[in-house]
Amino acid sequence: MPELLTMEELDTALVGLPAVHKSGTSLLRIRVKAPGFPQAVELISRVAMSAEEMNHHPDIDLRFDKVTFTLSTHVSGGVTALDVELAQRILVHVDAVGAGVLTPAARVELAIDTQDADSIRPFWRVGLGYVERHGDEGIELHNPDEVGPVVWFQPMTEPRTQRNRIHFDVYVPFDDAPKRVADVVGAGGRLVTDQFAPDWWVLADADGNELCVCTQ
């Protein structure tokens, strides 16, 4: 079984590959725009050949001229050296068909406060039909098709009775975060704290439900 890369190992492996975006150590994502539909299909065909050679296959989403490749070694539960190698090959094919790299869509996560993640994780895994993956904050839950929000468990030393136990995190590009925060406030939200900015801002709607705008 291929060994999972640590965050430090993954960061080192991705030096010089700004087009490859990571979601913790659980997966890699490359999103590109081809000159047209035929070139997008050609890109997928080229990547398919490389994947067959490696016996390691990405998840692929095609939307007309836009293609998203999601890479993870499922048997290992996260990113391994195989995913980094395949990402490098994909970028070669991206250049070959004249495609351009896009910023990935915002990543949405559902965070659940808990004092004992191991005791409640099975409930959410089975109820949502998700699978376990290794992430920044320990074991996360992912949709098997990598659609929908990732669920992670925020450790608490004591219960927080003054707020909801569940909140959303949305990850946006670093330069886009201040505008997203301003737009959320303009849409009726309030800034709870910017103590942790520019890593994340905590906002809330009129009912007190919280959203963290995080940078990726």
PDB file of N, CA, C and O in Angstrom, residues 134-209:
ATOM      1  N   HIS A 134      -7.772  11.121   5.422  1.00  0.00           N
ATOM      2  CA  HIS A 134      -6.878  11.844   6.318  1.00  0.00           C
ATOM      3  C   HIS A 134      -6.777  13.303   5.870  1.00  0.00           C
ATOM      4  O   HIS A 134      -6.540  13.582   4.690  1.00  0.00           O
ATOM      5  N   GLY A 135      -6.964  14.238   6.794  1.00  0.00           N
ATOM      6  CA  GLY A 135      -6.899  15.657   6.487  1.00  0.00           C
ATOM      7  C   GLY A 135      -6.045  16.418   7.470  1.00  0.00           C
ATOM      8  O   GLY A 135      -5.380  15.832   8.329  1.00  0.00           O
ATOM      9  N   ASP A 136      -6.091  17.755   7.356  1.00  0.00           N
ATOM     10  CA  ASP A 136      -5.288  18.616   8.234  1.00  0.00           C
ATOM     11  C   ASP A 136      -5.625  18.411   9.704  1.00  0.00           C
ATOM     12  O   ASP A 136      -4.761  18.485  10.573  1.00  0.00           O
ATOM     13  N   GLU A 137      -6.904  18.184   9.986  1.00  0.00           N
ATOM     14  CA  GLU A 137      -7.369  18.122  11.374  1.00  0.00           C
ATOM     15  C   GLU A 137      -7.679  16.687  11.800  1.00  0.00           C
ATOM     16  O   GLU A 137      -8.553  16.460  12.626  1.00  0.00           O
ATOM     17  N   GLY A 138      -6.972  15.722  11.240  1.00  0.00           N
ATOM     18  CA  GLY A 138      -7.228  14.337  11.583  1.00  0.00           C
ATOM     19  C   GLY A 138      -8.110  13.675  10.544  1.00  0.00           C
ATOM     20  O   GLY A 138      -8.076  14.014   9.362  1.00  0.00           O
ATOM     21  N   ILE A 139      -8.941  12.748  10.967  1.00  0.00           N
ATOM     22  CA  ILE A 139      -9.791  12.004  10.040  1.00  0.00           C
ATOM     23  C   ILE A 139     -10.999  12.847   9.652  1.00  0.00           C
ATOM     24  O   ILE A 139     -11.723  13.357  10.507  1.00  0.00           O
ATOM     25  N   GLU A 140     -11.188  13.017   8.326  1.00  0.00           N
ATOM     26  CA  GLU A 140     -12.324  13.738   7.785  1.00  0.00           C
ATOM     27  C   GLU A 140     -13.276  12.748   7.118  1.00  0.00           C
ATOM     28  O   GLU A 140     -12.928  11.595   6.866  1.00  0.00           O
ATOM     29  N   LEU A 141     -14.473  13.214   6.806  1.00  0.00           N
ATOM     30  CA  LEU A 141     -15.431  12.422   6.051  1.00  0.00           C
ATOM     31  C   LEU A 141     -15.654  13.072   4.695  1.00  0.00           C
ATOM     32  O   LEU A 141     -15.886  14.290   4.616  1.00  0.00           O
ATOM     33  N   HIS A 142     -15.557  12.256   3.634  1.00  0.00           N
ATOM     34  CA  HIS A 142     -15.711  12.742   2.265  1.00  0.00           C
ATOM     35  C   HIS A 142     -16.787  11.960   1.537  1.00  0.00           C
ATOM     36  O   HIS A 142     -16.937  10.746   1.746  1.00  0.00           O
ATOM     37  N   ASN A 143     -17.514  12.645   0.663  1.00  0.00           N
ATOM     38  CA  ASN A 143     -18.379  11.943  -0.269  1.00  0.00           C
ATOM     39  C   ASN A 143     -17.498  11.058  -1.151  1.00  0.00           C
ATOM     40  O   ASN A 143     -16.442  11.498  -1.608  1.00  0.00           O
ATOM     41  N   PRO A 144     -17.870   9.804  -1.403  1.00  0.00           N
ATOM     42  CA  PRO A 144     -17.026   8.922  -2.215  1.00  0.00           C
ATOM     43  C   PRO A 144     -16.706   9.491  -3.595  1.00  0.00           C
ATOM     44  O   PRO A 144     -15.652   9.203  -4.160  1.00  0.00           O
ATOM     45  N   ASP A 145     -17.622  10.317  -4.143  1.00  0.00           N
ATOM     46  CA  ASP A 145     -17.407  10.923  -5.458  1.00  0.00           C
ATOM     47  C   ASP A 145     -16.789  12.304  -5.343  1.00  0.00           C
ATOM     48  O   ASP A 145     -16.687  13.032  -6.348  1.00  0.00           O
ATOM     49  N   GLU A 146     -16.378  12.686  -4.125  1.00  0.00           N
ATOM     50  CA  GLU A 146     -15.747  13.978  -3.859  1.00  0.00           C
ATOM     51  C   GLU A 146     -16.633  15.147  -4.288  1.00  0.00           C
ATOM     52  O   GLU A 146     -16.170  16.155  -4.818  1.00  0.00           O
ATOM     53  N   VAL A 147     -17.948  15.023  -4.066  1.00  0.00           N
ATOM     54  CA  VAL A 147     -18.870  16.136  -4.248  1.00  0.00           C
ATOM     55  C   VAL A 147     -19.516  16.411  -2.897  1.00  0.00           C
ATOM     56  O   VAL A 147     -19.560  15.557  -2.029  1.00  0.00           O
ATOM     57  N   GLY A 148     -20.016  17.631  -2.732  1.00  0.00           N
ATOM     58  CA  GLY A 148     -20.588  17.982  -1.442  1.00  0.00           C
ATOM     59  C   GLY A 148     -19.511  18.357  -0.444  1.00  0.00           C
ATOM     60  O   GLY A 148     -18.311  18.163  -0.688  1.00  0.00           O
ATOM     61  N   PRO A 149     -19.897  18.914   0.689  1.00  0.00           N
ATOM     62  CA  PRO A 149     -18.912  19.411   1.655  1.00  0.00           C
ATOM     63  C   PRO A 149     -18.174  18.295   2.387  1.00  0.00           C
ATOM     64  O   PRO A 149     -18.740  17.228   2.655  1.00  0.00           O
ATOM     65  N   VAL A 150     -16.916  18.551   2.690  1.00  0.00           N
ATOM     66  CA  VAL A 150     -16.143  17.683   3.569  1.00  0.00           C
ATOM     67  C   VAL A 150     -16.619  17.930   5.007  1.00  0.00           C
ATOM     68  O   VAL A 150     -16.936  19.068   5.372  1.00  0.00           O
ATOM     69  N   VAL A 151     -16.689  16.887   5.800  1.00  0.00           N
ATOM     70  CA  VAL A 151     -17.070  17.023   7.210  1.00  0.00           C
ATOM     71  C   VAL A 151     -15.836  16.774   8.066  1.00  0.00           C
ATOM     72  O   VAL A 151     -15.157  15.762   7.906  1.00  0.00           O
ATOM     73  N   TRP A 152     -15.521  17.723   8.943  1.00  0.00           N
ATOM     74  CA  TRP A 152     -14.410  17.507   9.866  1.00  0.00           C
ATOM     75  C   TRP A 152     -14.874  17.839  11.280  1.00  0.00           C
ATOM     76  O   TRP A 152     -15.905  18.473  11.477  1.00  0.00           O
ATOM     77  N   PHE A 153     -14.093  17.372  12.255  1.00  0.00           N
ATOM     78  CA  PHE A 153     -14.515  17.428  13.650  1.00  0.00           C
ATOM     79  C   PHE A 153     -13.537  18.302  14.443  1.00  0.00           C
ATOM     80  O   PHE A 153     -12.354  17.982  14.568  1.00  0.00           O
ATOM     81  N   GLN A 154     -14.060  19.414  14.960  1.00  0.00           N
ATOM     82  CA  GLN A 154     -13.237  20.381  15.687  1.00  0.00           C
ATOM     83  C   GLN A 154     -13.196  20.010  17.159  1.00  0.00           C
ATOM     84  O   GLN A 154     -14.235  20.000  17.830  1.00  0.00           O
ATOM     85  N   PRO A 155     -12.006  19.685  17.677  1.00  0.00           N
ATOM     86  CA  PRO A 155     -11.935  19.229  19.070  1.00  0.00           C
ATOM     87  C   PRO A 155     -12.227  20.345  20.072  1.00  0.00           C
ATOM     88  O   PRO A 155     -11.741  21.462  19.931  1.00  0.00           O
ATOM     89  N   MET A 156     -13.014  20.032  21.058  1.00  0.00           N
ATOM     90  CA  MET A 156     -13.371  20.956  22.128  1.00  0.00           C
ATOM     91  C   MET A 156     -12.926  20.364  23.461  1.00  0.00           C
ATOM     92  O   MET A 156     -13.062  19.155  23.679  1.00  0.00           O
ATOM     93  N   THR A 157     -12.417  21.196  24.348  1.00  0.00           N
ATOM     94  CA  THR A 157     -12.060  20.716  25.689  1.00  0.00           C
ATOM     95  C   THR A 157     -13.264  20.734  26.621  1.00  0.00           C
ATOM     96  O   THR A 157     -13.292  20.037  27.625  1.00  0.00           O
ATOM     97  N   GLU A 158     -14.256  21.566  26.274  1.00  0.00           N
ATOM     98  CA  GLU A 158     -15.487  21.622  27.045  1.00  0.00           C
ATOM     99  C   GLU A 158     -16.605  22.073  26.113  1.00  0.00           C
ATOM    100  O   GLU A 158     -16.360  22.687  25.077  1.00  0.00           O
ATOM    101  N   PRO A 159     -17.857  21.760  26.422  1.00  0.00           N
ATOM    102  CA  PRO A 159     -18.967  22.123  25.530  1.00  0.00           C
ATOM    103  C   PRO A 159     -19.083  23.635  25.350  1.00  0.00           C
ATOM    104  O   PRO A 159     -18.803  24.405  26.263  1.00  0.00           O
ATOM    105  N   ARG A 160     -19.507  24.031  24.143  1.00  0.00           N
ATOM    106  CA  ARG A 160     -19.800  25.439  23.872  1.00  0.00           C
ATOM    107  C   ARG A 160     -21.315  25.597  23.825  1.00  0.00           C
ATOM    108  O   ARG A 160     -21.944  25.338  22.816  1.00  0.00           O
ATOM    109  N   THR A 161     -21.892  26.006  24.910  1.00  0.00           N
ATOM    110  CA  THR A 161     -23.347  26.108  24.983  1.00  0.00           C
ATOM    111  C   THR A 161     -23.865  27.431  24.422  1.00  0.00           C
ATOM    112  O   THR A 161     -25.060  27.587  24.193  1.00  0.00           O
ATOM    113  N   GLN A 162     -22.948  28.389  24.186  1.00  0.00           N
ATOM    114  CA  GLN A 162     -23.385  29.714  23.742  1.00  0.00           C
ATOM    115  C   GLN A 162     -23.463  29.824  22.226  1.00  0.00           C
ATOM    116  O   GLN A 162     -23.805  30.870  21.697  1.00  0.00           O
ATOM    117  N   ARG A 163     -23.185  28.750  21.504  1.00  0.00           N
ATOM    118  CA  ARG A 163     -23.190  28.816  20.052  1.00  0.00           C
ATOM    119  C   ARG A 163     -23.567  27.455  19.479  1.00  0.00           C
ATOM    120  O   ARG A 163     -23.581  26.447  20.188  1.00  0.00           O
ATOM    121  N   ASN A 164     -23.880  27.452  18.180  1.00  0.00           N
ATOM    122  CA  ASN A 164     -24.190  26.193  17.516  1.00  0.00           C
ATOM    123  C   ASN A 164     -22.975  25.284  17.511  1.00  0.00           C
ATOM    124  O   ASN A 164     -21.824  25.741  17.500  1.00  0.00           O
ATOM    125  N   ARG A 165     -23.217  23.990  17.476  1.00  0.00           N
ATOM    126  CA  ARG A 165     -22.136  23.014  17.471  1.00  0.00           C
ATOM    127  C   ARG A 165     -21.637  22.738  16.051  1.00  0.00           C
ATOM    128  O   ARG A 165     -20.641  22.054  15.859  1.00  0.00           O
ATOM    129  N   ILE A 166     -22.354  23.243  15.037  1.00  0.00           N
ATOM    130  CA  ILE A 166     -22.008  22.983  13.641  1.00  0.00           C
ATOM    131  C   ILE A 166     -21.894  24.305  12.903  1.00  0.00           C
ATOM    132  O   ILE A 166     -22.732  25.202  13.066  1.00  0.00           O
ATOM    133  N   HIS A 167     -20.841  24.456  12.099  1.00  0.00           N
ATOM    134  CA  HIS A 167     -20.698  25.647  11.271  1.00  0.00           C
ATOM    135  C   HIS A 167     -20.032  25.270   9.953  1.00  0.00           C
ATOM    136  O   HIS A 167     -19.442  24.198   9.824  1.00  0.00           O
ATOM    137  N   PHE A 168     -20.128  26.156   8.964  1.00  0.00           N
ATOM    138  CA  PHE A 168     -19.515  25.937   7.663  1.00  0.00           C
ATOM    139  C   PHE A 168     -18.192  26.691   7.553  1.00  0.00           C
ATOM    140  O   PHE A 168     -18.027  27.782   8.106  1.00  0.00           O
ATOM    141  N   ASP A 169     -17.242  26.091   6.821  1.00  0.00           N
ATOM    142  CA  ASP A 169     -16.010  26.760   6.400  1.00  0.00           C
ATOM    143  C   ASP A 169     -16.015  26.836   4.880  1.00  0.00           C
ATOM    144  O   ASP A 169     -16.357  25.850   4.213  1.00  0.00           O
ATOM    145  N   VAL A 170     -15.648  27.982   4.322  1.00  0.00           N
ATOM    146  CA  VAL A 170     -15.488  28.092   2.877  1.00  0.00           C
ATOM    147  C   VAL A 170     -14.071  28.588   2.604  1.00  0.00           C
ATOM    148  O   VAL A 170     -13.613  29.560   3.220  1.00  0.00           O
ATOM    149  N   TYR A 171     -13.363  27.869   1.738  1.00  0.00           N
ATOM    150  CA  TYR A 171     -11.972  28.201   1.412  1.00  0.00           C
ATOM    151  C   TYR A 171     -11.920  28.903   0.064  1.00  0.00           C
ATOM    152  O   TYR A 171     -12.381  28.365  -0.947  1.00  0.00           O
ATOM    153  N   VAL A 172     -11.354  30.102   0.051  1.00  0.00           N
ATOM    154  CA  VAL A 172     -11.247  30.890  -1.172  1.00  0.00           C
ATOM    155  C   VAL A 172      -9.783  31.290  -1.357  1.00  0.00           C
ATOM    156  O   VAL A 172      -8.987  31.247  -0.403  1.00  0.00           O
ATOM    157  N   PRO A 173      -9.386  31.707  -2.592  1.00  0.00           N
ATOM    158  CA  PRO A 173      -8.015  32.169  -2.801  1.00  0.00           C
ATOM    159  C   PRO A 173      -7.663  33.325  -1.859  1.00  0.00           C
ATOM    160  O   PRO A 173      -8.525  34.147  -1.520  1.00  0.00           O
ATOM    161  N   PHE A 174      -6.417  33.382  -1.452  1.00  0.00           N
ATOM    162  CA  PHE A 174      -5.953  34.351  -0.454  1.00  0.00           C
ATOM    163  C   PHE A 174      -6.371  35.776  -0.815  1.00  0.00           C
ATOM    164  O   PHE A 174      -6.898  36.513   0.025  1.00  0.00           O
ATOM    165  N   ASP A 175      -6.146  36.178  -2.076  1.00  0.00           N
ATOM    166  CA  ASP A 175      -6.432  37.558  -2.484  1.00  0.00           C
ATOM    167  C   ASP A 175      -7.924  37.866  -2.538  1.00  0.00           C
ATOM    168  O   ASP A 175      -8.320  39.036  -2.529  1.00  0.00           O
ATOM    169  N   ASP A 176      -8.758  36.830  -2.611  1.00  0.00           N
ATOM    170  CA  ASP A 176     -10.207  37.037  -2.723  1.00  0.00           C
ATOM    171  C   ASP A 176     -10.897  37.113  -1.360  1.00  0.00           C
ATOM    172  O   ASP A 176     -12.062  37.523  -1.279  1.00  0.00           O
ATOM    173  N   ALA A 177     -10.195  36.714  -0.309  1.00  0.00           N
ATOM    174  CA  ALA A 177     -10.841  36.583   0.996  1.00  0.00           C
ATOM    175  C   ALA A 177     -11.406  37.895   1.552  1.00  0.00           C
ATOM    176  O   ALA A 177     -12.560  37.919   2.008  1.00  0.00           O
ATOM    177  N   PRO A 178     -10.654  39.014   1.543  1.00  0.00           N
ATOM    178  CA  PRO A 178     -11.221  40.246   2.107  1.00  0.00           C
ATOM    179  C   PRO A 178     -12.513  40.674   1.424  1.00  0.00           C
ATOM    180  O   PRO A 178     -13.458  41.123   2.084  1.00  0.00           O
ATOM    181  N   LYS A 179     -12.571  40.530   0.090  1.00  0.00           N
ATOM    182  CA  LYS A 179     -13.805  40.893  -0.612  1.00  0.00           C
ATOM    183  C   LYS A 179     -14.941  39.957  -0.237  1.00  0.00           C
ATOM    184  O   LYS A 179     -16.092  40.398  -0.078  1.00  0.00           O
ATOM    185  N   ARG A 180     -14.648  38.663  -0.106  1.00  0.00           N
ATOM    186  CA  ARG A 180     -15.707  37.731   0.279  1.00  0.00           C
ATOM    187  C   ARG A 180     -16.261  38.106   1.660  1.00  0.00           C
ATOM    188  O   ARG A 180     -17.473  38.066   1.878  1.00  0.00           O
ATOM    189  N   VAL A 181     -15.369  38.463   2.580  1.00  0.00           N
ATOM    190  CA  VAL A 181     -15.811  38.870   3.918  1.00  0.00           C
ATOM    191  C   VAL A 181     -16.700  40.108   3.827  1.00  0.00           C
ATOM    192  O   VAL A 181     -17.778  40.179   4.437  1.00  0.00           O
ATOM    193  N   ALA A 182     -16.254  41.102   3.049  1.00  0.00           N
ATOM    194  CA  ALA A 182     -17.031  42.337   2.901  1.00  0.00           C
ATOM    195  C   ALA A 182     -18.385  42.060   2.264  1.00  0.00           C
ATOM    196  O   ALA A 182     -19.410  42.631   2.663  1.00  0.00           O
ATOM    197  N   ASP A 183     -18.402  41.157   1.265  1.00  0.00           N
ATOM    198  CA  ASP A 183     -19.654  40.823   0.595  1.00  0.00           C
ATOM    199  C   ASP A 183     -20.617  40.119   1.546  1.00  0.00           C
ATOM    200  O   ASP A 183     -21.836  40.348   1.490  1.00  0.00           O
ATOM    201  N   VAL A 184     -20.078  39.242   2.409  1.00  0.00           N
ATOM    202  CA  VAL A 184     -20.932  38.540   3.375  1.00  0.00           C
ATOM    203  C   VAL A 184     -21.548  39.538   4.350  1.00  0.00           C
ATOM    204  O   VAL A 184     -22.746  39.457   4.671  1.00  0.00           O
ATOM    205  N   VAL A 185     -20.760  40.479   4.824  1.00  0.00           N
ATOM    206  CA  VAL A 185     -21.285  41.510   5.726  1.00  0.00           C
ATOM    207  C   VAL A 185     -22.346  42.338   5.003  1.00  0.00           C
ATOM    208  O   VAL A 185     -23.405  42.656   5.559  1.00  0.00           O
ATOM    209  N   GLY A 186     -22.075  42.651   3.731  1.00  0.00           N
ATOM    210  CA  GLY A 186     -23.034  43.414   2.943  1.00  0.00           C
ATOM    211  C   GLY A 186     -24.325  42.665   2.689  1.00  0.00           C
ATOM    212  O   GLY A 186     -25.363  43.272   2.401  1.00  0.00           O
ATOM    213  N   ALA A 187     -24.266  41.327   2.774  1.00  0.00           N
ATOM    214  CA  ALA A 187     -25.454  40.506   2.553  1.00  0.00           C
ATOM    215  C   ALA A 187     -26.221  40.242   3.845  1.00  0.00           C
ATOM    216  O   ALA A 187     -27.083  39.361   3.882  1.00  0.00           O
ATOM    217  N   GLY A 188     -25.899  40.983   4.894  1.00  0.00           N
ATOM    218  CA  GLY A 188     -26.642  40.845   6.139  1.00  0.00           C
ATOM    219  C   GLY A 188     -25.893  40.133   7.243  1.00  0.00           C
ATOM    220  O   GLY A 188     -26.452  39.915   8.325  1.00  0.00           O
ATOM    221  N   GLY A 189     -24.641  39.773   7.001  1.00  0.00           N
ATOM    222  CA  GLY A 189     -23.852  39.100   8.026  1.00  0.00           C
ATOM    223  C   GLY A 189     -23.172  40.094   8.953  1.00  0.00           C
ATOM    224  O   GLY A 189     -23.218  41.302   8.742  1.00  0.00           O
ATOM    225  N   ARG A 190     -22.549  39.566   9.985  1.00  0.00           N
ATOM    226  CA  ARG A 190     -21.750  40.404  10.887  1.00  0.00           C
ATOM    227  C   ARG A 190     -20.423  39.705  11.139  1.00  0.00           C
ATOM    228  O   ARG A 190     -20.341  38.472  11.145  1.00  0.00           O
ATOM    229  N   LEU A 191     -19.410  40.508  11.326  1.00  0.00           N
ATOM    230  CA  LEU A 191     -18.084  39.973  11.620  1.00  0.00           C
ATOM    231  C   LEU A 191     -17.998  39.631  13.096  1.00  0.00           C
ATOM    232  O   LEU A 191     -18.122  40.510  13.951  1.00  0.00           O
ATOM    233  N   VAL A 192     -17.812  38.349  13.406  1.00  0.00           N
ATOM    234  CA  VAL A 192     -17.673  37.914  14.787  1.00  0.00           C
ATOM    235  C   VAL A 192     -16.261  38.209  15.282  1.00  0.00           C
ATOM    236  O   VAL A 192     -16.071  38.759  16.371  1.00  0.00           O
ATOM    237  N   THR A 193     -15.249  37.836  14.474  1.00  0.00           N
ATOM    238  CA  THR A 193     -13.865  38.139  14.824  1.00  0.00           C
ATOM    239  C   THR A 193     -12.978  38.025  13.596  1.00  0.00           C
ATOM    240  O   THR A 193     -13.213  37.182  12.728  1.00  0.00           O
ATOM    241  N   ASP A 194     -11.988  38.905  13.533  1.00  0.00           N
ATOM    242  CA  ASP A 194     -10.926  38.801  12.522  1.00  0.00           C
ATOM    243  C   ASP A 194      -9.588  38.536  13.203  1.00  0.00           C
ATOM    244  O   ASP A 194      -8.527  38.797  12.647  1.00  0.00           O
ATOM    245  N   GLN A 195      -9.657  38.001  14.413  1.00  0.00           N
ATOM    246  CA  GLN A 195      -8.456  37.725  15.208  1.00  0.00           C
ATOM    247  C   GLN A 195      -7.491  36.806  14.477  1.00  0.00           C
ATOM    248  O   GLN A 195      -6.273  36.908  14.647  1.00  0.00           O
ATOM    249  N   PHE A 196      -8.029  35.905  13.653  1.00  0.00           N
ATOM    250  CA  PHE A 196      -7.193  34.896  13.007  1.00  0.00           C
ATOM    251  C   PHE A 196      -6.898  35.228  11.541  1.00  0.00           C
ATOM    252  O   PHE A 196      -6.298  34.423  10.830  1.00  0.00           O
ATOM    253  N   ALA A 197      -7.354  36.384  11.075  1.00  0.00           N
ATOM    254  CA  ALA A 197      -7.089  36.801   9.703  1.00  0.00           C
ATOM    255  C   ALA A 197      -5.582  37.020   9.514  1.00  0.00           C
ATOM    256  O   ALA A 197      -4.887  37.410  10.451  1.00  0.00           O
ATOM    257  N   PRO A 198      -5.038  36.741   8.324  1.00  0.00           N
ATOM    258  CA  PRO A 198      -5.743  36.394   7.093  1.00  0.00           C
ATOM    259  C   PRO A 198      -5.966  34.895   6.893  1.00  0.00           C
ATOM    260  O   PRO A 198      -6.318  34.478   5.788  1.00  0.00           O
ATOM    261  N   ASP A 199      -5.762  34.080   7.929  1.00  0.00           N
ATOM    262  CA  ASP A 199      -6.024  32.641   7.767  1.00  0.00           C
ATOM    263  C   ASP A 199      -7.520  32.365   7.707  1.00  0.00           C
ATOM    264  O   ASP A 199      -7.974  31.568   6.888  1.00  0.00           O
ATOM    265  N   TRP A 200      -8.278  32.993   8.609  1.00  0.00           N
ATOM    266  CA  TRP A 200      -9.730  32.870   8.532  1.00  0.00           C
ATOM    267  C   TRP A 200     -10.408  33.991   9.305  1.00  0.00           C
ATOM    268  O   TRP A 200      -9.843  34.576  10.224  1.00  0.00           O
ATOM    269  N   TRP A 201     -11.634  34.323   8.872  1.00  0.00           N
ATOM    270  CA  TRP A 201     -12.523  35.269   9.527  1.00  0.00           C
ATOM    271  C   TRP A 201     -13.766  34.513   9.970  1.00  0.00           C
ATOM    272  O   TRP A 201     -14.254  33.639   9.241  1.00  0.00           O
ATOM    273  N   VAL A 202     -14.305  34.845  11.126  1.00  0.00           N
ATOM    274  CA  VAL A 202     -15.535  34.230  11.596  1.00  0.00           C
ATOM    275  C   VAL A 202     -16.668  35.232  11.423  1.00  0.00           C
ATOM    276  O   VAL A 202     -16.603  36.354  11.937  1.00  0.00           O
ATOM    277  N   LEU A 203     -17.721  34.819  10.699  1.00  0.00           N
ATOM    278  CA  LEU A 203     -18.882  35.666  10.475  1.00  0.00           C
ATOM    279  C   LEU A 203     -20.135  34.923  10.920  1.00  0.00           C
ATOM    280  O   LEU A 203     -20.101  33.714  11.124  1.00  0.00           O
ATOM    281  N   ALA A 204     -21.229  35.651  11.058  1.00  0.00           N
ATOM    282  CA  ALA A 204     -22.486  35.027  11.488  1.00  0.00           C
ATOM    283  C   ALA A 204     -23.650  35.701  10.795  1.00  0.00           C
ATOM    284  O   ALA A 204     -23.597  36.898  10.462  1.00  0.00           O
ATOM    285  N   ASP A 205     -24.719  34.916  10.570  1.00  0.00           N
ATOM    286  CA  ASP A 205     -25.936  35.502  10.017  1.00  0.00           C
ATOM    287  C   ASP A 205     -26.760  36.115  11.146  1.00  0.00           C
ATOM    288  O   ASP A 205     -26.340  36.130  12.309  1.00  0.00           O
ATOM    289  N   ALA A 206     -27.936  36.620  10.801  1.00  0.00           N
ATOM    290  CA  ALA A 206     -28.756  37.327  11.787  1.00  0.00           C
ATOM    291  C   ALA A 206     -29.215  36.422  12.920  1.00  0.00           C
ATOM    292  O   ALA A 206     -29.529  36.907  14.015  1.00  0.00           O
ATOM    293  N   ASP A 207     -29.237  35.108  12.677  1.00  0.00           N
ATOM    294  CA  ASP A 207     -29.632  34.161  13.720  1.00  0.00           C
ATOM    295  C   ASP A 207     -28.459  33.636  14.526  1.00  0.00           C
ATOM    296  O   ASP A 207     -28.637  32.816  15.426  1.00  0.00           O
ATOM    297  N   GLY A 208     -27.251  34.068  14.185  1.00  0.00           N
ATOM    298  CA  GLY A 208     -26.070  33.631  14.927  1.00  0.00           C
ATOM    299  C   GLY A 208     -25.389  32.409  14.361  1.00  0.00           C
ATOM    300  O   GLY A 208     -24.412  31.926  14.928  1.00  0.00           O
ATOM    301  N   ASN A 209     -25.868  31.873  13.223  1.00  0.00           N
ATOM    302  CA  ASN A 209     -25.204  30.736  12.591  1.00  0.00           C
ATOM    303  C   ASN A 209     -23.896  31.188  11.938  1.00  0.00           C
ATOM    304  O   ASN A 209     -23.881  32.187  11.217  1.00  0.00           O
TER     305      ASN A 209
END
